[in-house]
PDB file of N, CA and C in Angstrom:
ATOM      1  N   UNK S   1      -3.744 -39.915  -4.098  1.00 44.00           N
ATOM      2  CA  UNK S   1      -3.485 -41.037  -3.223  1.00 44.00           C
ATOM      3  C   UNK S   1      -4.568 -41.096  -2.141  1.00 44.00           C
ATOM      4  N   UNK S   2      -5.268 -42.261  -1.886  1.00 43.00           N
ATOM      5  CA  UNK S   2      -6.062 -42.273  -1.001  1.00 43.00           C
ATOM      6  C   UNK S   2      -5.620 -42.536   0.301  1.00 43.00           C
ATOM      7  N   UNK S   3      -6.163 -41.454   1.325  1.00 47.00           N
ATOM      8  CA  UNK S   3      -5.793 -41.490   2.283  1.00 47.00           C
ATOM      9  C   UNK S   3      -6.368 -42.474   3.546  1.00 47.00           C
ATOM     10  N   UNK S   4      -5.644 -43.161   4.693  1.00 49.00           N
ATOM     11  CA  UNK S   4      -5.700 -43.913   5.373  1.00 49.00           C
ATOM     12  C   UNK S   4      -7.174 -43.697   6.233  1.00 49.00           C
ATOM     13  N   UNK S   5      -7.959 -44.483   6.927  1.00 50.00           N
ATOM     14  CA  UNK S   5      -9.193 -43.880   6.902  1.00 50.00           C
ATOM     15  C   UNK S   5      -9.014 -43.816   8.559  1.00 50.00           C
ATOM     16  N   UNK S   6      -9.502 -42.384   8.916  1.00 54.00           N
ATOM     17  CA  UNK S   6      -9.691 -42.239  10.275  1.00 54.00           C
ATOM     18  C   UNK S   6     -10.174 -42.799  11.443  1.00 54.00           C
ATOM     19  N   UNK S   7     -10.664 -42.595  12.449  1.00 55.00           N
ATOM     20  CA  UNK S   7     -11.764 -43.202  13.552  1.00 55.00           C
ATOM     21  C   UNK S   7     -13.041 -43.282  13.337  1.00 55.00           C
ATOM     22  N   UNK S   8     -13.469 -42.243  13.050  1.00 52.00           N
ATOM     23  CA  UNK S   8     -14.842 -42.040  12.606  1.00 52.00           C
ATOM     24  C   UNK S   8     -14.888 -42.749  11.055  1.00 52.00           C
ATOM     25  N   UNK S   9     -13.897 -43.092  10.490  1.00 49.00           N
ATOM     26  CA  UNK S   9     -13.979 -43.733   9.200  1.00 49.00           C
ATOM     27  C   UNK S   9     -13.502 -45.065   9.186  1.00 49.00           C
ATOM     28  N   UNK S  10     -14.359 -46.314   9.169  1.00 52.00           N
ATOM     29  CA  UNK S  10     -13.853 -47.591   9.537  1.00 52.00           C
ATOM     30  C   UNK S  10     -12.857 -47.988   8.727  1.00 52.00           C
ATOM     31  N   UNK S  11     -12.131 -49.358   8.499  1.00 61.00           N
ATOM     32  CA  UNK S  11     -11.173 -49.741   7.507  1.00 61.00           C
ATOM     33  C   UNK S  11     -12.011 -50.396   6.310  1.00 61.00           C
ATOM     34  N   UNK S  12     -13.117 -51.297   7.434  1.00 64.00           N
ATOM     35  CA  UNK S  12     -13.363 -52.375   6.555  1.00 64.00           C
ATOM     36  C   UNK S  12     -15.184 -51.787   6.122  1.00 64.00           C
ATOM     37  N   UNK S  13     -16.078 -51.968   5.223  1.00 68.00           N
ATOM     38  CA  UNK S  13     -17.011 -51.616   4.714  1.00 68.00           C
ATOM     39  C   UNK S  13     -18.321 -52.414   6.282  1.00 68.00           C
ATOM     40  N   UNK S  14     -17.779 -53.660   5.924  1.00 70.00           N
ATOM     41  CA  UNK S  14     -18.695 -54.135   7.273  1.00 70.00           C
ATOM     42  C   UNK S  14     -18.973 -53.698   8.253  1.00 70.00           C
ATOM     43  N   UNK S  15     -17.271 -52.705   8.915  1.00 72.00           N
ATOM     44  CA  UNK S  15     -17.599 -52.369  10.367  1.00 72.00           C
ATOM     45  C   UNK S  15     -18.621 -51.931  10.669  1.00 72.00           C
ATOM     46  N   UNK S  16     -19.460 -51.056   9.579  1.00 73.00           N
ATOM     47  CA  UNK S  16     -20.882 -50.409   9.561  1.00 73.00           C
ATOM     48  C   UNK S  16     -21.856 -51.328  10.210  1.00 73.00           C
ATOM     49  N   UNK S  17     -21.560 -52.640  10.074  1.00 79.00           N
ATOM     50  CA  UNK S  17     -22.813 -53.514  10.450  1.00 79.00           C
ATOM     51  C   UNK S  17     -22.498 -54.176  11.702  1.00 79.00           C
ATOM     52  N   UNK S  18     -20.910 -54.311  11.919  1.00 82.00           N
ATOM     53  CA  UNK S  18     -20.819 -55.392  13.017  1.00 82.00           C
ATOM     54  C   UNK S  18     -20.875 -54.176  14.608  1.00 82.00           C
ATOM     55  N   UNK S  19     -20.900 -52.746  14.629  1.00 86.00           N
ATOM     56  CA  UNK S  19     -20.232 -51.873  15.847  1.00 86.00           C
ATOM     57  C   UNK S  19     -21.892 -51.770  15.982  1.00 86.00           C
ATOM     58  N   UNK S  20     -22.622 -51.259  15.078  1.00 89.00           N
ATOM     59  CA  UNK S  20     -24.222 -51.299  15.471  1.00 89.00           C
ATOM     60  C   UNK S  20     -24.568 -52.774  16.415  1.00 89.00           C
ATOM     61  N   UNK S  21     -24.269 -53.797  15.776  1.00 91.00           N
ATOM     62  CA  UNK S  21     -25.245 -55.199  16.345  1.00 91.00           C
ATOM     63  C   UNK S  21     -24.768 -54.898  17.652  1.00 91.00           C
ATOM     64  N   UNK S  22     -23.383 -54.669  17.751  1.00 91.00           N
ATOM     65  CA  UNK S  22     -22.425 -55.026  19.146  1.00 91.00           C
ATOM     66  C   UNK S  22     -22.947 -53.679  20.373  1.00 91.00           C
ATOM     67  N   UNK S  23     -23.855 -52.840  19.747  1.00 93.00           N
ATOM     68  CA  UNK S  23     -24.111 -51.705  20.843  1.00 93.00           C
ATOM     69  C   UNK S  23     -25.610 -52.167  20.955  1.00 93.00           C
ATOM     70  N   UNK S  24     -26.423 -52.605  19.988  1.00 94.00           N
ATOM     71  CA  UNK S  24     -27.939 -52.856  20.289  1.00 94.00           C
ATOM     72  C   UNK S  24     -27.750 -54.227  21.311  1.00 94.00           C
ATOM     73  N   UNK S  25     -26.454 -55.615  21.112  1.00 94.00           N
ATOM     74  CA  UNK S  25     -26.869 -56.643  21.734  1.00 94.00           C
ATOM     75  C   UNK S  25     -26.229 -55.501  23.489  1.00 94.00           C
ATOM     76  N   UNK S  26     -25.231 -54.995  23.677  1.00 95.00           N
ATOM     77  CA  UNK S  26     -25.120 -53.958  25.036  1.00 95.00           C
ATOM     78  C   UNK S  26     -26.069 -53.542  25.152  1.00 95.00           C
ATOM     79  N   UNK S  27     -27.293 -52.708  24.724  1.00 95.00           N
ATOM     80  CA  UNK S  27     -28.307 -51.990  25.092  1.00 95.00           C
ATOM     81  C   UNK S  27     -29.090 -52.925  25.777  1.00 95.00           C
ATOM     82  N   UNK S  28     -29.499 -53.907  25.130  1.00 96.00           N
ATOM     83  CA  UNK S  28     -30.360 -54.898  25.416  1.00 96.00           C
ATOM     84  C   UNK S  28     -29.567 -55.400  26.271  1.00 96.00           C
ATOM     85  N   UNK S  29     -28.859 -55.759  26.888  1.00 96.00           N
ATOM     86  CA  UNK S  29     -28.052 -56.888  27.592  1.00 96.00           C
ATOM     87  C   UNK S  29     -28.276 -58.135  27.482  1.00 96.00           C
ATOM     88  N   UNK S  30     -28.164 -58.309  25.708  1.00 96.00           N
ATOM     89  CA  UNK S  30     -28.243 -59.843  25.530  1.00 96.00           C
ATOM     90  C   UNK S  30     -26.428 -60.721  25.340  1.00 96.00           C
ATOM     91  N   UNK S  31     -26.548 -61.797  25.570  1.00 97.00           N
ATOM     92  CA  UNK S  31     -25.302 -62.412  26.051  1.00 97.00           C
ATOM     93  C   UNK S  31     -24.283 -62.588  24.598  1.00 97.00           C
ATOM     94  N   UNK S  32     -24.775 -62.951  23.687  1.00 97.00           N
ATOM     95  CA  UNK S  32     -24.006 -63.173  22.541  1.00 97.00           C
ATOM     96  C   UNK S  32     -24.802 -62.516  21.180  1.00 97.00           C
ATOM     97  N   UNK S  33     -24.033 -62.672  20.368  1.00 96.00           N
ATOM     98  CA  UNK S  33     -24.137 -62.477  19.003  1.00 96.00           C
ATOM     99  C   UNK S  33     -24.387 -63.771  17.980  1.00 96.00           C
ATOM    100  N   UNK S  34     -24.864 -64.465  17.596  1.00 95.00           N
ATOM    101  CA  UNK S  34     -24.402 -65.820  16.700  1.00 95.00           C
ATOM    102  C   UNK S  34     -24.610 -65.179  15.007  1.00 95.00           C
ATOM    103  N   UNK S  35     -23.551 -65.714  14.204  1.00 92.00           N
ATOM    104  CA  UNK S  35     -23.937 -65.666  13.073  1.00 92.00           C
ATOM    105  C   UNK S  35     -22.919 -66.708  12.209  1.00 92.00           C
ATOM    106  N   UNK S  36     -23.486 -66.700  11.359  1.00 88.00           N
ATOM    107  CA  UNK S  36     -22.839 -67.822   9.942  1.00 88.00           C
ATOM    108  C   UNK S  36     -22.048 -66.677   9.261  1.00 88.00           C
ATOM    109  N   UNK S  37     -20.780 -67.162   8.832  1.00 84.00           N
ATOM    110  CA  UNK S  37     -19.817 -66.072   8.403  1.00 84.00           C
ATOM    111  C   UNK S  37     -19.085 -67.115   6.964  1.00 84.00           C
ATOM    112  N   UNK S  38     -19.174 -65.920   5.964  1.00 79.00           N
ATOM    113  CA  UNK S  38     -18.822 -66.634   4.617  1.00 79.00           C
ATOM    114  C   UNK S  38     -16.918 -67.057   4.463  1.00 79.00           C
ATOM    115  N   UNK S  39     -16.831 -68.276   3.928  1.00 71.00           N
ATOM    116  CA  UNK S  39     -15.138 -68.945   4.370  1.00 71.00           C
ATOM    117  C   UNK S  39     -15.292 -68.052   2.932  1.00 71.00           C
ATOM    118  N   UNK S  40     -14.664 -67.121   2.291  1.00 67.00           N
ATOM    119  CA  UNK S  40     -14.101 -66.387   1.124  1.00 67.00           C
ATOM    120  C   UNK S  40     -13.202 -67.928   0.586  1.00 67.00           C
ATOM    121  N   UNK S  41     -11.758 -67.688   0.863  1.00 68.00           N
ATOM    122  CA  UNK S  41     -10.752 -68.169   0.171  1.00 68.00           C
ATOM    123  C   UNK S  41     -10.600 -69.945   0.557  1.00 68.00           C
ATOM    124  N   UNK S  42     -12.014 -70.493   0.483  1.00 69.00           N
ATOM    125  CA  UNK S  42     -12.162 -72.065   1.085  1.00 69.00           C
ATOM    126  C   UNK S  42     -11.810 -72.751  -0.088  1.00 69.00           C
ATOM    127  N   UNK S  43     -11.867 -72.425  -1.783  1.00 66.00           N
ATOM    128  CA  UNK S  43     -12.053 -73.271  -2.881  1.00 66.00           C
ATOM    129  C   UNK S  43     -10.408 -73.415  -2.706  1.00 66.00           C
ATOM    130  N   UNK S  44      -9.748 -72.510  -3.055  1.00 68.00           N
ATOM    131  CA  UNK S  44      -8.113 -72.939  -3.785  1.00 68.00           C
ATOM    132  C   UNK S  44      -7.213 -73.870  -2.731  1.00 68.00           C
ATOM    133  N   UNK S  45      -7.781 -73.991  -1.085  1.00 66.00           N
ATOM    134  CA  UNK S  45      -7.131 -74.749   0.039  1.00 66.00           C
ATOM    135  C   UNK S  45      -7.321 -75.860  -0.143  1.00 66.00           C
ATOM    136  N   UNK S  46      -8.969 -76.378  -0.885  1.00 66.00           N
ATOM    137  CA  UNK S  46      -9.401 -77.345  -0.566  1.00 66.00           C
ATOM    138  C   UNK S  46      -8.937 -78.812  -0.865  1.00 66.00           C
ATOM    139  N   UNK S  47      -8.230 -78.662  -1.827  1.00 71.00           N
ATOM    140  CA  UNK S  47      -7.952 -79.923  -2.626  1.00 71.00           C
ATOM    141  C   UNK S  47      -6.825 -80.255  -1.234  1.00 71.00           C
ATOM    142  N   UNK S  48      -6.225 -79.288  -1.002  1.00 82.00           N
ATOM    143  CA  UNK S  48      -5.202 -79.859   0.211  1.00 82.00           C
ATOM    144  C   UNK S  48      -5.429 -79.901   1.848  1.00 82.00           C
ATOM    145  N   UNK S  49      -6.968 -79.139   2.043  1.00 84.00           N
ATOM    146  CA  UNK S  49      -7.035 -78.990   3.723  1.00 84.00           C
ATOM    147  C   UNK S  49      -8.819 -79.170   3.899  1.00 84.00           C
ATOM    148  N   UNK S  50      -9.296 -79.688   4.818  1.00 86.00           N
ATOM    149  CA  UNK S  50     -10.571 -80.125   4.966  1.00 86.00           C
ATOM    150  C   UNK S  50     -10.934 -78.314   5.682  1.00 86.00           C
ATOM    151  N   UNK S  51     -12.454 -77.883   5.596  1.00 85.00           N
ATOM    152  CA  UNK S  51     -12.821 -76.839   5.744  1.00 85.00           C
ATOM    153  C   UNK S  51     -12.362 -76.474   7.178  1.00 85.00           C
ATOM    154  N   UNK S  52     -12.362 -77.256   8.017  1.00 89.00           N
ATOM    155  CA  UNK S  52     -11.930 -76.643   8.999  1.00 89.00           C
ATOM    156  C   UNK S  52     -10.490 -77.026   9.991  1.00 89.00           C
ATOM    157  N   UNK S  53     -10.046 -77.045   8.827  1.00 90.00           N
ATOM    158  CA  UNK S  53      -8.167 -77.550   9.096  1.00 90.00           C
ATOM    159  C   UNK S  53      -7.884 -75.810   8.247  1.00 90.00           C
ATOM    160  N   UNK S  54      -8.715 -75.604   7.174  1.00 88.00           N
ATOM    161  CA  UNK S  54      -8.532 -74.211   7.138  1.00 88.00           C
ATOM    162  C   UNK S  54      -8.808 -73.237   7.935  1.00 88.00           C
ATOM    163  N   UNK S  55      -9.810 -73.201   8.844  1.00 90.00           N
ATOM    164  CA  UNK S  55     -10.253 -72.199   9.545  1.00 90.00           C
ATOM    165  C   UNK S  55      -9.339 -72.566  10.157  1.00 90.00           C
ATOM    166  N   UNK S  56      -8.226 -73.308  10.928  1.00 92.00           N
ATOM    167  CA  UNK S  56      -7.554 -73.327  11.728  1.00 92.00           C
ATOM    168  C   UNK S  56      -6.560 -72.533  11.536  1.00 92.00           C
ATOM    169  N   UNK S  57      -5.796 -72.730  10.378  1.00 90.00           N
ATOM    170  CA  UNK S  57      -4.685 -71.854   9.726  1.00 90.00           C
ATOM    171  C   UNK S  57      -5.275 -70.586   9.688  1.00 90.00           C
ATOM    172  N   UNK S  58      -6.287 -70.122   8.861  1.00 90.00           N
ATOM    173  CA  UNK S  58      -6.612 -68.669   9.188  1.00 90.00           C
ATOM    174  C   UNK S  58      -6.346 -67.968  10.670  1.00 90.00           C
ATOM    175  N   UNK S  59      -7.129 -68.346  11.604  1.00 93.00           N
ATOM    176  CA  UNK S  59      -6.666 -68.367  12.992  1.00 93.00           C
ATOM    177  C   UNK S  59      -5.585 -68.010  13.683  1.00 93.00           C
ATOM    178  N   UNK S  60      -4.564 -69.145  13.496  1.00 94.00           N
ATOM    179  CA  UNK S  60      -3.610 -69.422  13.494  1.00 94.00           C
ATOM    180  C   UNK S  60      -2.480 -68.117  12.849  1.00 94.00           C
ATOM    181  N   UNK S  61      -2.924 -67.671  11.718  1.00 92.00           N
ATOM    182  CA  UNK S  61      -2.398 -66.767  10.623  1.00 92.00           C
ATOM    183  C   UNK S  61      -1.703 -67.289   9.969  1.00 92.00           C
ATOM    184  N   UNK S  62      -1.496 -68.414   9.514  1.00 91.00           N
ATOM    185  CA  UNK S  62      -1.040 -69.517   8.515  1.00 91.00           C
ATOM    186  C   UNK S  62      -1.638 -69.111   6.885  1.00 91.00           C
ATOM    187  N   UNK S  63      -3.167 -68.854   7.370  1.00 88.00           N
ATOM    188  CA  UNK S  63      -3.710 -68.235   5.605  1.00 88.00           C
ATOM    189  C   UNK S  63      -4.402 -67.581   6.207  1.00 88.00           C
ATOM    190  N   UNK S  64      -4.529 -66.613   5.109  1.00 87.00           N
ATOM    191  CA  UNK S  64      -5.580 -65.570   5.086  1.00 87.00           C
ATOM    192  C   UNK S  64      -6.741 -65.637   4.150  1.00 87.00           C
ATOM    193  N   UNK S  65      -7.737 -65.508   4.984  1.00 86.00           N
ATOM    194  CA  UNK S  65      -9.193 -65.817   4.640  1.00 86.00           C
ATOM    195  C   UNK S  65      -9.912 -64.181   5.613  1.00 86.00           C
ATOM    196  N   UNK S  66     -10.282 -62.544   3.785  1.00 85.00           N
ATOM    197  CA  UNK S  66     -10.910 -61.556   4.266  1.00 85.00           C
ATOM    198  C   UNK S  66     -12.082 -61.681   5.093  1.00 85.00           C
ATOM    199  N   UNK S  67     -12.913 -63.039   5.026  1.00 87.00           N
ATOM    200  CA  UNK S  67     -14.185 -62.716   5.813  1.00 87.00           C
ATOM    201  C   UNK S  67     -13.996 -62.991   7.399  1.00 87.00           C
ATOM    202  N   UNK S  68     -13.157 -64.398   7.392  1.00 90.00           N
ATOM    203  CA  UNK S  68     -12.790 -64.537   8.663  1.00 90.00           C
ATOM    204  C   UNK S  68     -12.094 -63.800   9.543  1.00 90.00           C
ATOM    205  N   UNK S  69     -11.446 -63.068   8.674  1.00 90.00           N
ATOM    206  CA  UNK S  69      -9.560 -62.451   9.670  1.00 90.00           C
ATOM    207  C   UNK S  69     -10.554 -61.162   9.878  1.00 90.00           C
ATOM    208  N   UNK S  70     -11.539 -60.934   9.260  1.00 90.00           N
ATOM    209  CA  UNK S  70     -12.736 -60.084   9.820  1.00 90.00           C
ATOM    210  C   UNK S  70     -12.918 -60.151  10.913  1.00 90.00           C
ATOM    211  N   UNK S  71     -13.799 -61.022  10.884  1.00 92.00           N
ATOM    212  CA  UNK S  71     -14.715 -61.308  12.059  1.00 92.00           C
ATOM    213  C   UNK S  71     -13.420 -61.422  13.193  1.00 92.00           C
ATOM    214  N   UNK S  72     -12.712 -62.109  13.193  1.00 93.00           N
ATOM    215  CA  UNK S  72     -12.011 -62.928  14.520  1.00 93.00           C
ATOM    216  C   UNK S  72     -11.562 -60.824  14.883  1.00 93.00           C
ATOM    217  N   UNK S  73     -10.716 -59.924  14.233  1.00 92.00           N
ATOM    218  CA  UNK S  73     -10.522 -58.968  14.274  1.00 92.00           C
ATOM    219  C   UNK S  73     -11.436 -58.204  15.106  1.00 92.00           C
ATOM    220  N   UNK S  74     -12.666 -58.149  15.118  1.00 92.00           N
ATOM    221  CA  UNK S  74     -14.258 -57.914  15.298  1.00 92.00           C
ATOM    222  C   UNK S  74     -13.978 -57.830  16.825  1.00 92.00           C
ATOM    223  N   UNK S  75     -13.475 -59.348  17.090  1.00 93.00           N
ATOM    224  CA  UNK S  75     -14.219 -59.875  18.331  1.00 93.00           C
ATOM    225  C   UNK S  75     -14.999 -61.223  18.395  1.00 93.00           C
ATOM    226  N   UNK S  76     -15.128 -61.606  17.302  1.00 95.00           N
ATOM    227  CA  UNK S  76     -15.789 -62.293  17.091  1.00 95.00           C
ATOM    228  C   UNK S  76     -15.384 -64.393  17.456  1.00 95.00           C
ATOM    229  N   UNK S  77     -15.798 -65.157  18.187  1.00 96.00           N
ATOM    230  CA  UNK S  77     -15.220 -66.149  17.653  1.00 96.00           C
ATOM    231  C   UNK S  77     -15.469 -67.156  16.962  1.00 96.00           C
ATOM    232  N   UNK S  78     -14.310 -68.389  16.483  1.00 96.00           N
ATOM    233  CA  UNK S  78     -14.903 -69.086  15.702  1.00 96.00           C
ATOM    234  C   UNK S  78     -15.073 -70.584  16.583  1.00 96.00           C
ATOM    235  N   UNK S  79     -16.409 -70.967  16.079  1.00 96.00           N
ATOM    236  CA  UNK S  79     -17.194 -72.216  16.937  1.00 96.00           C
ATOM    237  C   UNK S  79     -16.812 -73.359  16.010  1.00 96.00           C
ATOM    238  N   UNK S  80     -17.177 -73.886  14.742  1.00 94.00           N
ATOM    239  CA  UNK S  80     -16.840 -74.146  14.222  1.00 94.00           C
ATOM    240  C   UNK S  80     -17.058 -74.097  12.842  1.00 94.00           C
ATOM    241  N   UNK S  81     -16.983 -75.026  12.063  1.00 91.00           N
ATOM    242  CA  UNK S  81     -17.519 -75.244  10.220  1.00 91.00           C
ATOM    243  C   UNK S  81     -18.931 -75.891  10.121  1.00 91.00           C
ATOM    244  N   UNK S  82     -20.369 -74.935  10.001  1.00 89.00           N
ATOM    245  CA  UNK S  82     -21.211 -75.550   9.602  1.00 89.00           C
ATOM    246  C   UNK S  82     -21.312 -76.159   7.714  1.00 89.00           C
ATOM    247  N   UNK S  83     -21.112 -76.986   7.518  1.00 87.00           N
ATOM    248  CA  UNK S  83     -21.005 -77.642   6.045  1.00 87.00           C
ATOM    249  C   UNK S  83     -22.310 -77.690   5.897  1.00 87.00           C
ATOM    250  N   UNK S  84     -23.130 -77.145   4.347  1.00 82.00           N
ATOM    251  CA  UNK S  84     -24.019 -77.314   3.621  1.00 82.00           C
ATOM    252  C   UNK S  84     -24.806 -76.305   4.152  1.00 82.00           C
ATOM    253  N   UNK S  85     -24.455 -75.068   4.718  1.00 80.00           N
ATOM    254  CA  UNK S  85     -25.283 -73.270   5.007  1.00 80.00           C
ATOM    255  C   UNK S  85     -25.150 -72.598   3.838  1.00 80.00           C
ATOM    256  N   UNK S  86     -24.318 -72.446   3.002  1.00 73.00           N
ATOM    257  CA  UNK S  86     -24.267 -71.953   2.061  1.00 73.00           C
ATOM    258  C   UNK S  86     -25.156 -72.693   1.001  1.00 73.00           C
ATOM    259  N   UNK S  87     -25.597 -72.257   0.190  1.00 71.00           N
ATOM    260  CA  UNK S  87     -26.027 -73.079  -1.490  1.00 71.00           C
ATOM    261  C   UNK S  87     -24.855 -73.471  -1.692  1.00 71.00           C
ATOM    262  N   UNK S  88     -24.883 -74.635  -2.213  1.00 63.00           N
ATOM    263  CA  UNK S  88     -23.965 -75.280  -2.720  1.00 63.00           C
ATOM    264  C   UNK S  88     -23.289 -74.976  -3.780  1.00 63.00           C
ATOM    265  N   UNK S  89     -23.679 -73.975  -4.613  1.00 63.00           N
ATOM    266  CA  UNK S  89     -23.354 -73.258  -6.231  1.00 63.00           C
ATOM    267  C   UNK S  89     -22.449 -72.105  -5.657  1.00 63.00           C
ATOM    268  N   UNK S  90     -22.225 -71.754  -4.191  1.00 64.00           N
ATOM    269  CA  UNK S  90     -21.430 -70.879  -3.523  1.00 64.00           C
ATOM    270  C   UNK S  90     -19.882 -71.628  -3.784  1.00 64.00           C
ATOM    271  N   UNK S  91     -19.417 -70.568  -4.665  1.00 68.00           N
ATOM    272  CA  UNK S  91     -18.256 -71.168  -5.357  1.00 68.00           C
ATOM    273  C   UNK S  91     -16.741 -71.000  -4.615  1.00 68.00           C
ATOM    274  N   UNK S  92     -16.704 -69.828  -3.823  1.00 73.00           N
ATOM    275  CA  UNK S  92     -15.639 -69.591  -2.688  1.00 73.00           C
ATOM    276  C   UNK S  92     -15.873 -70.731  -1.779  1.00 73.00           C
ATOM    277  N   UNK S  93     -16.598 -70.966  -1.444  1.00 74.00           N
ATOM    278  CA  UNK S  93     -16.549 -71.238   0.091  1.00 74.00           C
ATOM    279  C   UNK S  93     -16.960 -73.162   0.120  1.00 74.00           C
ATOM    280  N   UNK S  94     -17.693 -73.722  -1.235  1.00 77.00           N
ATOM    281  CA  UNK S  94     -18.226 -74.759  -1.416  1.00 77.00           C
ATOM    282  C   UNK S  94     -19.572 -74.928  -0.546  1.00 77.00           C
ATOM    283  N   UNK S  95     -20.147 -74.365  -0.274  1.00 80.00           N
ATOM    284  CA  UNK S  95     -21.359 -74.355   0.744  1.00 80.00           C
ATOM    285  C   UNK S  95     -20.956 -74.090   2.311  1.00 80.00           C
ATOM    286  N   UNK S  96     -20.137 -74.623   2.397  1.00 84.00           N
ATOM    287  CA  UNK S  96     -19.434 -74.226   4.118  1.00 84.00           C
ATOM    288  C   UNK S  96     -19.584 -72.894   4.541  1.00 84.00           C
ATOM    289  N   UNK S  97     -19.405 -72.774   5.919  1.00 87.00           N
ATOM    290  CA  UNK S  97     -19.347 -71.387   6.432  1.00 87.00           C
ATOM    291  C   UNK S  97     -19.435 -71.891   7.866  1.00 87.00           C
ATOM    292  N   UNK S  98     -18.686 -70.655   8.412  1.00 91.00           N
ATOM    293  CA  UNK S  98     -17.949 -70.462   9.696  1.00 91.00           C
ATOM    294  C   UNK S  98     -19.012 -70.230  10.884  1.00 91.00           C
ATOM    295  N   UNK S  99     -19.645 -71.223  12.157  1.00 94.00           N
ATOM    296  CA  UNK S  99     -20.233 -70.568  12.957  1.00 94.00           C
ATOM    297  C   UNK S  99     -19.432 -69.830  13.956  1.00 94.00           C
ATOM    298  N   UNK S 100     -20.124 -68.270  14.039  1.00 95.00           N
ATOM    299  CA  UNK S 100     -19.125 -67.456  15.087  1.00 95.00           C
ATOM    300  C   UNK S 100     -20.210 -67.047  15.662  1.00 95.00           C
ATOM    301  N   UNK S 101     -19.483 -66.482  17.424  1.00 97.00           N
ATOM    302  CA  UNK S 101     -19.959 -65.864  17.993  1.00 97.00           C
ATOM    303  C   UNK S 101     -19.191 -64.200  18.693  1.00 97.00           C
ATOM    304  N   UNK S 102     -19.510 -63.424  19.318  1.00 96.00           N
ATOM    305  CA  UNK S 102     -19.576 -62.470  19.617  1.00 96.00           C
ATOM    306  C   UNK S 102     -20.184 -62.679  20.857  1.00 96.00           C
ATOM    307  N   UNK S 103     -19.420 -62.710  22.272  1.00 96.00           N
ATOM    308  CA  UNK S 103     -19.874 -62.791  23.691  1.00 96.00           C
ATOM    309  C   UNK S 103     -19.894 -61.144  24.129  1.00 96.00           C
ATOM    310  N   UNK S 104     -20.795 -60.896  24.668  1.00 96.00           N
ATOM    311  CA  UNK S 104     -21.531 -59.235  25.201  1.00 96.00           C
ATOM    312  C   UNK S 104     -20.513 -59.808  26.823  1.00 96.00           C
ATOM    313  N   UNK S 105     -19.383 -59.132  27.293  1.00 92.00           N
ATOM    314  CA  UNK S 105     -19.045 -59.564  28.181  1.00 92.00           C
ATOM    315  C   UNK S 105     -19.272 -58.504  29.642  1.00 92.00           C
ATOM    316  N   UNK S 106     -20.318 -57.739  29.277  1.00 86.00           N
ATOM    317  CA  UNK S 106     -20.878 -56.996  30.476  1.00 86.00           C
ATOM    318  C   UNK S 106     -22.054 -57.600  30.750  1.00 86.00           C
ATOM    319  N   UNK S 107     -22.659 -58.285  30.364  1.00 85.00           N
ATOM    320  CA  UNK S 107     -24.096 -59.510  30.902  1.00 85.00           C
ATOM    321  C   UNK S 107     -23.469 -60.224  31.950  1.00 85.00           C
TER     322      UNK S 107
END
C-alpha cells in the first residue's frame, strides 16, 4: 500500500516546479508570478458551459478541473480564460487556458 506522502514529499508532481518559482520570485522581490495554466477537464463541460462559466464552477467547487484546483490550491489566482493559447488540436482543453497569477505579497 502506498503510503501518504510526507512534507518533504509533495502530493502533487508539480509542486516541484511551482515552491521553486515562488522562492526565486521572494529572492528577487518581484511582485507576481503570471502564467497560462492548462483547463484539463474543458472538453466533456463544453457542450453545456462556455470556458469560463467553467472556470467558475471549478472555483466555486462545483467541478473539478486537476490543473486548476492545482494552481488555485498553490496560491495561485485565476484572471481569466485566454481562448486560442493552446493549439487548437489540444483536445482537453479546446485551445483555451486559464490566465493565473501568483502575487509575492512581501513586495
Amino acid at each position: 500500500m502506498r503510503q501518504p506522502p510526507t512534507k518533504a514529499q509533495p502530493r502533487h508532481p508539480a509542486t516541484r516546479f511551482t515552491r521553486p518559482r515562488r522562492s526565486l520570485c521572494q529572492a528577487w522581490n518581484l511582485k507576481r508570478i503570471i502564467a497560462g495554466g492548462h483547463a484539463c477537464q474543458l472538453r466533456p463541460a463544453y457542450s453545456k458551459l462556455t470556458p469560463g462559466d467553467y472556470a467558475k464552477r471549478v472555483i466555486w467547487g462545483e467541478l473539478y478541473d486537476p490543473a486548476l484546483r492545482f494552481q488555485l490550491d498553490e496560491g495561485f489566482d485565476f484572471c481569466c480564460i485566454l481562448p486560442g493559447y493552446l493549439p487548437t488540436n489540444s483536445e482537453e482543453s479546446l485551445g483555451n487556458a486559464s490566465l493565473i497569477v501568483w502575487l509575492n505579497r512581501g513586495v
